[in-house]
Every structure is written in structure tokens, then in C-alpha cells.
Amino acid sequence: MSSRIPRFAATAGALVLALALGSATPALAQTASIDPSTLGSESLGAIMGAAGSVPLGSATGFIGSVGSADFPLDGEGSANPLPNAPRPVDENITTSEFIGVERTSDEYEYWLVTSAAMKREVILEVVPSRITDEGPAPVLYMLDGVDALEYNSGWNHHARIHDRVREDNVHVVIPTGAYASYYADWDRADPVLGYNKWETFLTRELPGIVEQGLATKGLETNGKSAVGGASMGGQAAMHLAATYPEIYRGVMSFSGYYSTMDALGYQSVRGTIETRGGDVENMWGPHRSEQWKRHGTVSHAGDRRNTAVYFSSGSNVAGPADLEHYRGGADALSMIVGQVLEMGVLEGSKAFEKALDRAGVDYRVDYSDTGFHNWPNFLKNFGAGWDHIKPALED
């Protein structure tokens, strides 16, 4: 994340700046030895255009004053080049199918598949189960964060998920190339972010494609699956699990945010999309439309009653892993943004917890004492999340 801050804007900069220099300043000074007042105009501009895909901060009173009004975004429009431009639409693609294993790298297979819904090719990162003597295995679908790079997902190069599930009879499937899409079905094609029908692909097309691909290796699924994700992918995973309980028996989310209807949720989604050159109304239309409501999982928390639910959050305190991640604390800009983002995650997670309690839904949530919005923080709770949802795939 740190290397992308000067280049890729992704949050509502005015809000990040206000939180970084206002309510967040004391915590920063105490926990990371960073004094934002010493940053020059170029550094502050970088903060205002900093990357991210979850809420922009805590400071509920300040958010309330901003509300759902559209404030100016630094980097708005298509000035910033995409790190992973969407694959083009191909009108000749009319079927959803497994084409073949394009290449392999270590224990990862890179599958080329097609999506009739999106009329394009998609690259899947796949780790077939290594426990072949136990018969058919469930499928664990993992969704990436906002960058969602092809051939290089965070679940591969950061998480090394193949090592984390090595002793488990499970097939891991990671869709790639969903850059700043929220893994959603968009209302309209976007001139910059492309034609997105990810929800349809994930729920109606992908399970059959995975069955096809595994069959070529003599492997099978047991018909059970779970979905997980970090950041943007965690938010999407919670929505998918609530909407399609017949597909996903378990869900785990690491530092996601679960409301699209409050001011924090709206500004974070809008900031993610519009500072990456897209038009947020191309996704779900005007804010508070039915599609925005549908994706606000806090408002229908009870839809997870028959699903194993896990989520986690960091805090506004830097731990040793954060200091190491941000190069010993020298990368002040990344650290400030990582703190502000996780402050919002923490607030949103607590609100989601209350909604689940009101709905009578069983779940597990872990709040870490330290941890900013970064992969070391996401991954510290992966084992707990996987242990919590795994039994739902085995019974």
C-alpha cells in the first residue's frame, strides 16, 4: 500500500486530512511517533489522495457534519493510471467455462476462464486441495482488496494462503482483476472501471467453472463452500454470504466495513471508486437507491442466521508488525492513512456486532489491541477465522 500512495488516490481526501490532522493526531503522536504538523504541502496532498477501500476514519461527530454530501475529492477523474485495467468486453464470449490452466507458479495454478455475464476472460488463482486421500473437498473463495491484481493477489503474495490451509482438505479459489469493483453487479458499464457483473459471476457462473476445472485433475468438490476477504473483499464477502446462504456456509472478513447507508460507508465507497477514475453512480445509482440498501449488510444482519460468521478489526494503535510493515515507522504517510482507515473499520465492526446481536445471529469477532489497515493486521486473525468457519464445511 505504501508504494501506491503518491500515485493512486482512493479516499475522500478532505476527510482523511481532517481526521489525520484533527482527531487522529494525539493517537498518532503517542503510538507511532509521527507529528503530522511537520508534514509539508506535498505530503499533505498525498494524504488527501491516499489509497484505501474501507471507511475513512472514526470521529462520528465529524462524519455527521459531512453526511452524504459530496465534497471535493483530490484526484477525481481518470488522471491516475490504473494498476490493473479491466479486461475488455468480448461480445463473442457467450458461455461461462473453464478454458485451461494458463500457467503454474509454486503451488498456484492460474486458470483462464470466461464469464458470459461480463463477456470477458477472468484469471483465477487456484490452490487445489493437497489432501487427495480424503475424497471431495469444499471450496474456499477468497476476495482481494481494492487493487485486486491479476496473477498477484494479496492472498497469494502477502498471505501465502496455500501454507495456511496446507493441512486442510479444501480447494482455494481467488478471482482476480476486480479492481475497485466491490465484486458487485454494476448498473452500467463505467468508461474507466469497465463492465462489472462480479456478483453474477461469483454466484451463478463460478461454482460450475470450478467443478469443470477440478474435474480435469480428477478432483471433486463436496458441494459446500465458504467466502472470505480483506478490506473491500471482506465487505463483499459479507454481502454475498447474506444474500446467497444456499451457496456459502461460512464467511470470514478481515477489516471490512458493512454499511453502505451511513455517511461513513457512502463516503468510503464513493472515494474508492471516484478517485480511481470511476463514477460511483455507475455502480448502484444514486445513494440510498435500492441497490445501495441491498449492499448495506448491517441493515439485514439476520440473513446470516444459518451461516458461520467471523470478522475482525485492528485498532488505532501501532504494534510491532505495523512498525515493521511501514519500514520502521519511516513511511509516515502510509502509516497515517493505515491508522485512519482502521479507526473506521473498528467503529463499523462494533456497529455490525450490535446488529448481529439484535438479530440473534451467532458469530465470532476479534478486536486486536494493535493493527492498522494493512496485510499483517488482516492476517493475524486468519487462523481464528478459518477455524471458526471450517466446521460448517465439514458436517
Short mmCIF file of C-alpha atoms in Angstrom, two decimals:
data_model
loop_
_atom_site.label_atom_id
_atom_site.label_comp_id
_atom_site.label_asym_id
_atom_site.label_seq_id
_atom_site.Cartn_x
_atom_site.Cartn_y
_atom_site.Cartn_z
CA MET A 1 0.00 0.00 0.00
CA SER A 2 2.74 2.46 0.91
CA SER A 3 4.31 2.50 -2.53
CA ARG A 4 1.00 3.40 -4.13
CA ILE A 5 0.07 6.42 -2.03
CA PRO A 6 1.58 9.18 -4.20
CA ARG A 7 0.19 7.60 -7.37
CA PHE A 8 -3.21 6.11 -6.62
CA ALA A 9 -5.79 8.23 -4.83
CA ALA A 10 -8.61 6.31 -3.27
CA THR A 11 -10.24 8.04 -0.35
CA ALA A 12 -12.08 11.26 0.16
CA GLY A 13 -9.01 13.36 0.81
CA ALA A 14 -10.61 16.18 2.72
CA LEU A 15 -11.98 13.71 5.26
CA VAL A 16 -8.69 11.86 5.65
CA LEU A 17 -6.87 15.15 6.12
CA ALA A 18 -9.30 16.37 8.74
CA LEU A 19 -9.04 13.13 10.68
CA ALA A 20 -5.28 12.86 10.31
CA LEU A 21 -4.67 16.40 11.50
CA GLY A 22 -7.57 16.57 13.90
CA SER A 23 -8.94 13.75 15.99
CA ALA A 24 -6.25 11.28 14.95
CA THR A 25 -3.28 13.49 15.78
CA PRO A 26 -2.90 12.65 19.50
CA ALA A 27 -3.07 8.91 18.87
CA LEU A 28 -0.55 9.19 16.08
CA ALA A 29 1.85 11.10 18.25
CA GLN A 30 1.51 8.57 21.04
CA THR A 31 1.63 5.35 19.05
CA ALA A 32 3.77 5.97 16.01
CA SER A 33 5.94 8.98 16.89
CA ILE A 34 4.57 10.83 13.87
CA ASP A 35 3.83 14.55 14.07
CA PRO A 36 1.52 15.43 11.14
CA SER A 37 2.16 19.13 11.75
CA THR A 38 5.68 18.66 10.40
CA LEU A 39 4.46 17.41 7.01
CA GLY A 40 4.78 19.77 4.07
CA SER A 41 2.12 20.60 1.48
CA GLU A 42 3.23 17.80 -0.83
CA SER A 43 2.92 15.27 1.98
CA LEU A 44 -0.49 16.54 2.98
CA GLY A 45 -1.61 16.33 -0.63
CA ALA A 46 -0.51 12.70 -0.70
CA ILE A 47 -2.59 12.02 2.42
CA MET A 48 -5.57 13.63 0.73
CA GLY A 49 -5.23 11.27 -2.18
CA ALA A 50 -4.27 8.20 -0.21
CA ALA A 51 -5.39 4.73 -1.16
CA GLY A 52 -7.98 2.65 0.63
CA SER A 53 -11.24 0.79 0.32
CA VAL A 54 -12.87 0.98 3.72
CA PRO A 55 -14.12 3.84 5.85
CA LEU A 56 -12.10 6.96 6.13
CA GLY A 57 -11.94 7.44 9.87
CA SER A 58 -13.81 7.41 13.15
CA ALA A 59 -14.79 10.81 14.64
CA THR A 60 -18.51 10.23 14.42
CA GLY A 61 -19.33 13.86 15.07
CA PHE A 62 -17.18 14.99 12.19
CA ILE A 63 -18.67 12.41 9.84
CA GLY A 64 -22.12 13.56 10.83
CA SER A 65 -21.29 17.09 9.79
CA VAL A 66 -20.14 15.84 6.40
CA GLY A 67 -23.07 13.47 5.96
CA SER A 68 -23.86 12.24 2.49
CA ALA A 69 -22.93 15.49 0.78
CA ASP A 70 -20.38 15.14 -1.99
CA PHE A 71 -17.25 17.02 -1.02
CA PRO A 72 -14.34 17.54 -3.45
CA LEU A 73 -12.02 14.60 -3.96
CA ASP A 74 -8.34 15.00 -4.73
CA GLY A 75 -7.50 13.02 -7.85
CA GLU A 76 -11.11 12.87 -9.04
CA GLY A 77 -11.49 11.68 -12.60
CA SER A 78 -9.29 9.47 -14.72
CA ALA A 79 -5.96 11.24 -14.22
CA ASN A 80 -4.48 8.37 -12.22
CA PRO A 81 -3.45 5.36 -14.30
CA LEU A 82 -4.93 2.03 -13.29
CA PRO A 83 -2.51 -0.60 -11.97
CA ASN A 84 -4.73 -3.28 -13.44
CA ALA A 85 -7.01 -2.02 -16.21
CA PRO A 86 -10.14 -4.17 -16.65
CA ARG A 87 -10.11 -6.77 -19.37
CA PRO A 88 -12.12 -5.67 -22.40
CA VAL A 89 -15.59 -6.89 -23.24
CA ASP A 90 -15.63 -9.54 -25.95
CA GLU A 91 -19.09 -9.93 -27.49
CA ASN A 92 -18.07 -13.37 -28.77
CA ILE A 93 -17.94 -14.72 -25.20
CA THR A 94 -21.37 -16.23 -24.59
CA THR A 95 -20.53 -19.12 -22.24
CA SER A 96 -19.03 -19.41 -18.78
CA GLU A 97 -16.42 -22.12 -18.78
CA PHE A 98 -13.00 -23.35 -17.76
CA ILE A 99 -10.60 -22.79 -20.67
CA GLY A 100 -7.41 -24.18 -19.17
CA VAL A 101 -4.52 -23.74 -16.77
CA GLU A 102 -2.62 -20.84 -18.26
CA ARG A 103 0.46 -21.40 -16.10
CA THR A 104 1.58 -22.53 -12.66
CA SER A 105 3.83 -20.94 -10.05
CA ASP A 106 4.85 -22.90 -6.98
CA GLU A 107 1.58 -24.33 -5.70
CA TYR A 108 -0.67 -21.87 -7.50
CA GLU A 109 -2.45 -22.58 -10.75
CA TYR A 110 -3.64 -19.70 -12.90
CA TRP A 111 -6.85 -20.67 -14.64
CA LEU A 112 -8.18 -18.87 -17.68
CA VAL A 113 -11.98 -18.91 -17.60
CA THR A 114 -14.76 -16.99 -19.32
CA SER A 115 -17.76 -15.15 -17.93
CA ALA A 116 -20.90 -14.84 -20.05
CA ALA A 117 -22.26 -12.22 -17.64
CA MET A 118 -19.24 -9.93 -18.09
CA LYS A 119 -18.40 -11.07 -21.63
CA ARG A 120 -14.73 -11.26 -20.74
CA GLU A 121 -11.98 -13.55 -19.61
CA VAL A 122 -11.10 -13.89 -15.93
CA ILE A 123 -7.95 -15.21 -14.29
CA LEU A 124 -8.43 -17.37 -11.20
CA GLU A 125 -5.66 -18.19 -8.75
CA VAL A 126 -6.35 -21.74 -7.60
CA VAL A 127 -4.76 -23.98 -5.00
CA PRO A 128 -6.34 -27.44 -5.35
CA SER A 129 -6.50 -29.49 -2.19
CA ARG A 130 -3.30 -31.35 -1.44
CA ILE A 131 -5.16 -33.87 0.74
CA THR A 132 -6.27 -36.16 -2.06
CA ASP A 133 -6.92 -39.26 0.05
CA GLU A 134 -9.90 -37.75 1.90
CA GLY A 135 -12.20 -37.50 -1.08
CA PRO A 136 -14.14 -34.46 -2.33
CA ALA A 137 -13.30 -31.13 -0.67
CA PRO A 138 -15.17 -27.87 -0.02
CA VAL A 139 -14.23 -24.67 -1.84
CA LEU A 140 -12.95 -21.57 -0.09
CA TYR A 141 -13.41 -18.46 -2.22
CA MET A 142 -11.17 -15.55 -1.15
CA LEU A 143 -11.74 -11.97 -2.35
CA ASP A 144 -8.91 -9.44 -2.60
CA GLY A 145 -8.73 -5.81 -1.57
CA VAL A 146 -9.20 -2.81 -3.81
CA ASP A 147 -6.23 -3.38 -6.14
CA ALA A 148 -7.26 -6.97 -6.97
CA LEU A 149 -4.28 -7.52 -9.25
CA GLU A 150 -4.26 -10.31 -11.82
CA TYR A 151 -1.63 -13.02 -11.26
CA ASN A 152 -0.61 -11.39 -7.97
CA SER A 153 -3.42 -11.34 -5.43
CA GLY A 154 -2.81 -10.35 -1.84
CA TRP A 155 -3.97 -13.82 -0.78
CA ASN A 156 -1.04 -15.18 -2.73
CA HIS A 157 1.93 -12.88 -2.26
CA HIS A 158 1.01 -11.40 1.13
CA ALA A 159 -0.94 -14.18 2.80
CA ARG A 160 0.64 -17.24 1.19
CA ILE A 161 -2.71 -18.86 1.78
CA HIS A 162 -1.50 -22.16 0.38
CA ASP A 163 0.63 -22.54 3.51
CA ARG A 164 -2.22 -21.52 5.82
CA VAL A 165 -4.53 -24.32 4.61
CA ARG A 166 -1.89 -26.90 3.78
CA GLU A 167 -3.19 -29.44 6.27
CA ASP A 168 -6.84 -28.99 5.26
CA ASN A 169 -8.80 -30.76 2.56
CA VAL A 170 -10.04 -27.61 0.82
CA HIS A 171 -9.79 -26.07 -2.65
CA VAL A 172 -8.88 -22.36 -2.58
CA VAL A 173 -10.13 -20.17 -5.43
CA ILE A 174 -9.17 -16.49 -5.75
CA PRO A 175 -10.86 -14.44 -8.52
CA THR A 176 -8.55 -11.65 -9.75
CA GLY A 177 -8.94 -8.49 -11.79
CA ALA A 178 -11.89 -6.98 -9.87
CA TYR A 179 -10.14 -3.64 -9.38
CA ALA A 180 -12.24 -1.16 -7.33
CA SER A 181 -15.41 -3.06 -8.24
CA TYR A 182 -16.67 -4.13 -4.79
CA TYR A 183 -17.24 -7.50 -6.51
CA ALA A 184 -20.67 -6.14 -7.43
CA ASP A 185 -23.04 -6.13 -10.37
CA TRP A 186 -22.85 -2.54 -11.63
CA ASP A 187 -25.89 -0.82 -13.06
CA ARG A 188 -23.93 0.46 -16.04
CA ALA A 189 -20.54 -0.02 -17.68
CA ASP A 190 -18.00 2.52 -16.47
CA PRO A 191 -15.70 4.22 -19.00
CA VAL A 192 -12.68 3.66 -16.73
CA LEU A 193 -13.51 0.71 -14.46
CA GLY A 194 -15.22 -1.36 -17.13
CA TYR A 195 -18.21 -3.68 -17.29
CA ASN A 196 -18.68 -5.33 -13.91
CA LYS A 197 -21.06 -8.18 -13.16
CA TRP A 198 -18.95 -9.79 -10.48
CA GLU A 199 -21.79 -10.87 -8.21
CA THR A 200 -23.40 -12.82 -11.04
CA PHE A 201 -20.05 -14.31 -11.97
CA LEU A 202 -19.22 -15.37 -8.42
CA THR A 203 -22.60 -16.87 -7.57
CA ARG A 204 -24.07 -18.22 -10.81
CA GLU A 205 -21.06 -18.98 -13.01
CA LEU A 206 -18.00 -19.64 -10.88
CA PRO A 207 -19.15 -22.72 -8.93
CA GLY A 208 -19.76 -24.62 -12.16
CA ILE A 209 -16.48 -23.42 -13.65
CA VAL A 210 -14.59 -24.65 -10.59
CA GLU A 211 -16.24 -28.05 -10.90
CA GLN A 212 -15.14 -28.19 -14.56
CA GLY A 213 -11.56 -27.23 -13.81
CA LEU A 214 -11.12 -29.62 -10.91
CA ALA A 215 -12.61 -32.48 -12.94
CA THR A 216 -9.72 -32.16 -15.39
CA LYS A 217 -7.45 -33.13 -12.49
CA GLY A 218 -9.62 -35.92 -11.22
CA LEU A 219 -10.66 -33.82 -8.22
CA GLU A 220 -14.13 -33.04 -6.90
CA THR A 221 -15.91 -30.67 -4.54
CA ASN A 222 -18.25 -31.83 -1.82
CA GLY A 223 -20.82 -29.20 -2.78
CA LYS A 224 -20.02 -26.94 0.17
CA SER A 225 -18.28 -23.58 0.10
CA ALA A 226 -17.35 -20.51 2.11
CA VAL A 227 -16.27 -17.00 1.16
CA GLY A 228 -13.82 -14.63 2.77
CA GLY A 229 -11.99 -11.42 2.07
CA ALA A 230 -9.99 -8.48 3.35
CA SER A 231 -10.93 -4.82 3.18
CA MET A 232 -13.09 -4.33 0.05
CA GLY A 233 -13.18 -8.10 -0.34
CA GLY A 234 -14.36 -8.56 3.24
CA GLN A 235 -17.22 -6.13 2.70
CA ALA A 236 -18.24 -8.01 -0.44
CA ALA A 237 -17.91 -11.41 1.26
CA MET A 238 -20.37 -10.40 3.98
CA HIS A 239 -22.86 -9.22 1.38
CA LEU A 240 -22.56 -12.42 -0.66
CA ALA A 241 -22.92 -14.66 2.39
CA ALA A 242 -26.07 -12.85 3.47
CA THR A 243 -27.60 -12.84 0.01
CA TYR A 244 -26.72 -16.39 -1.01
CA PRO A 245 -26.84 -18.59 2.11
CA GLU A 246 -27.59 -21.56 -0.12
CA ILE A 247 -24.08 -21.20 -1.61
CA TYR A 248 -21.89 -20.09 1.30
CA ARG A 249 -21.99 -21.94 4.60
CA GLY A 250 -19.35 -19.72 6.16
CA VAL A 251 -17.93 -16.21 5.81
CA MET A 252 -14.87 -14.52 7.24
CA SER A 253 -13.95 -10.87 6.82
CA PHE A 254 -10.77 -9.11 7.90
CA SER A 255 -11.03 -5.32 8.31
CA GLY A 256 -14.12 -4.93 6.19
CA TYR A 257 -16.91 -2.39 6.57
CA TYR A 258 -20.53 -3.43 6.44
CA SER A 259 -22.77 -0.41 5.97
CA THR A 260 -23.34 1.43 2.73
CA MET A 261 -26.14 3.63 4.03
CA ASP A 262 -24.42 5.67 6.73
CA ALA A 263 -22.26 8.65 5.87
CA LEU A 264 -19.03 6.79 6.55
CA GLY A 265 -19.94 3.92 4.26
CA TYR A 266 -21.13 6.18 1.47
CA GLN A 267 -18.05 8.41 1.52
CA SER A 268 -15.66 5.45 1.60
CA VAL A 269 -17.30 3.68 -1.35
CA ARG A 270 -17.53 6.89 -3.31
CA GLY A 271 -13.93 7.81 -2.51
CA THR A 272 -12.63 4.41 -3.53
CA ILE A 273 -14.33 4.48 -6.91
CA GLU A 274 -14.19 8.12 -7.92
CA THR A 275 -10.55 8.74 -7.05
CA ARG A 276 -9.73 5.74 -9.22
CA GLY A 277 -11.42 7.40 -12.15
CA GLY A 278 -14.84 5.75 -11.93
CA ASP A 279 -18.34 7.16 -11.43
CA VAL A 280 -19.91 5.75 -8.27
CA GLU A 281 -23.42 6.10 -9.69
CA ASN A 282 -22.50 3.66 -12.44
CA MET A 283 -22.29 1.03 -9.71
CA TRP A 284 -25.53 1.30 -7.70
CA GLY A 285 -27.09 4.52 -8.92
CA PRO A 286 -27.74 7.49 -6.59
CA HIS A 287 -27.01 6.97 -2.91
CA ARG A 288 -29.91 5.43 -0.97
CA SER A 289 -31.19 3.62 -4.03
CA GLU A 290 -32.42 0.06 -3.61
CA GLN A 291 -29.04 -1.28 -4.70
CA TRP A 292 -27.21 0.76 -2.06
CA LYS A 293 -29.65 -0.58 0.54
CA ARG A 294 -29.23 -4.14 -0.71
CA HIS A 295 -25.47 -3.98 -0.16
CA GLY A 296 -25.73 -2.47 3.32
CA THR A 297 -25.38 -5.70 5.25
CA VAL A 298 -25.79 -4.09 8.67
CA SER A 299 -29.43 -3.40 7.80
CA HIS A 300 -30.18 -7.08 7.18
CA ALA A 301 -27.86 -8.76 9.65
CA GLY A 302 -30.38 -11.52 10.32
CA ASP A 303 -29.81 -13.03 6.88
CA ARG A 304 -26.75 -14.83 8.32
CA ARG A 305 -28.59 -16.95 10.88
CA ASN A 306 -27.62 -20.21 9.17
CA THR A 307 -24.07 -19.14 8.31
CA ALA A 308 -20.86 -19.41 10.29
CA VAL A 309 -19.79 -15.76 10.64
CA TYR A 310 -16.38 -14.38 11.55
CA PHE A 311 -14.96 -10.86 11.34
CA SER A 312 -12.06 -8.95 12.85
CA SER A 313 -10.68 -5.47 13.23
CA GLY A 314 -7.47 -3.77 14.25
CA SER A 315 -7.28 -0.54 16.24
CA ASN A 316 -5.71 2.91 16.20
CA VAL A 317 -2.58 1.68 17.98
CA ALA A 318 0.55 0.69 16.08
CA GLY A 319 2.07 -2.64 17.04
CA PRO A 320 5.48 -4.12 16.17
CA ALA A 321 4.12 -5.63 12.95
CA ASP A 322 2.82 -2.24 11.84
CA LEU A 323 6.15 -0.56 12.51
CA GLU A 324 7.94 -3.25 10.52
CA HIS A 325 5.38 -3.05 7.70
CA TYR A 326 5.84 0.70 7.38
CA ARG A 327 9.62 0.34 7.32
CA GLY A 328 10.22 1.02 10.98
CA GLY A 329 7.83 3.96 11.10
CA ALA A 330 9.69 5.99 8.47
CA ASP A 331 6.83 5.90 6.00
CA ALA A 332 4.68 8.45 7.82
CA LEU A 333 2.10 8.95 5.11
CA SER A 334 1.22 5.28 4.76
CA MET A 335 1.09 4.91 8.49
CA ILE A 336 -1.29 7.82 8.99
CA VAL A 337 -3.64 6.54 6.32
CA GLY A 338 -3.45 2.98 7.67
CA GLN A 339 -4.42 4.22 11.10
CA VAL A 340 -7.30 6.37 9.89
CA LEU A 341 -8.74 3.59 7.79
CA GLU A 342 -8.64 1.05 10.61
CA MET A 343 -10.25 3.52 13.00
CA GLY A 344 -13.26 3.48 10.70
CA VAL A 345 -13.14 -0.31 10.44
CA LEU A 346 -13.21 -0.58 14.23
CA GLU A 347 -16.29 1.64 14.51
CA GLY A 348 -18.05 -0.19 11.70
CA SER A 349 -17.27 -3.59 13.18
CA LYS A 350 -18.75 -2.62 16.52
CA ALA A 351 -21.91 -1.38 14.79
CA PHE A 352 -22.13 -4.66 12.87
CA GLU A 353 -21.67 -6.63 16.09
CA LYS A 354 -24.63 -4.82 17.65
CA ALA A 355 -26.77 -5.50 14.58
CA LEU A 356 -25.94 -9.22 14.71
CA ASP A 357 -26.78 -9.32 18.42
CA ARG A 358 -30.16 -7.69 17.80
CA ALA A 359 -30.86 -10.21 15.04
CA GLY A 360 -29.89 -13.17 17.22
CA VAL A 361 -27.08 -14.30 14.90
CA ASP A 362 -24.18 -16.38 16.22
CA TYR A 363 -20.76 -15.07 15.26
CA ARG A 364 -17.21 -14.59 16.40
CA VAL A 365 -15.45 -11.23 16.30
CA ASP A 366 -11.86 -10.45 17.30
CA TYR A 367 -10.67 -6.94 18.09
CA SER A 368 -6.91 -6.67 18.13
CA ASP A 369 -5.19 -4.31 20.56
CA THR A 370 -2.95 -3.10 17.75
CA GLY A 371 -3.05 -3.08 13.99
CA PHE A 372 -3.53 -0.54 11.21
CA HIS A 373 -5.12 -1.20 7.82
CA ASN A 374 -2.52 -3.49 6.29
CA TRP A 375 -1.91 -7.14 5.48
CA PRO A 376 -0.05 -8.01 8.70
CA ASN A 377 -3.14 -6.85 10.60
CA PHE A 378 -5.57 -8.69 8.29
CA LEU A 379 -3.64 -11.92 8.60
CA LYS A 380 -3.10 -12.04 12.36
CA ASN A 381 -6.68 -13.34 12.69
CA PHE A 382 -6.82 -15.61 9.65
CA GLY A 383 -6.30 -18.77 11.70
CA ALA A 384 -9.08 -17.86 14.11
CA GLY A 385 -11.44 -17.08 11.25
CA TRP A 386 -10.70 -20.25 9.36
CA ASP A 387 -11.04 -22.38 12.49
CA HIS A 388 -14.42 -20.80 13.17
CA ILE A 389 -15.99 -21.41 9.75
CA LYS A 390 -14.29 -24.68 8.84
CA PRO A 391 -16.68 -26.95 10.78
CA ALA A 392 -19.59 -25.64 8.67
CA LEU A 393 -17.86 -27.11 5.60
CA GLU A 394 -17.22 -30.48 7.17
CA ASP A 395 -20.54 -31.57 8.63
#
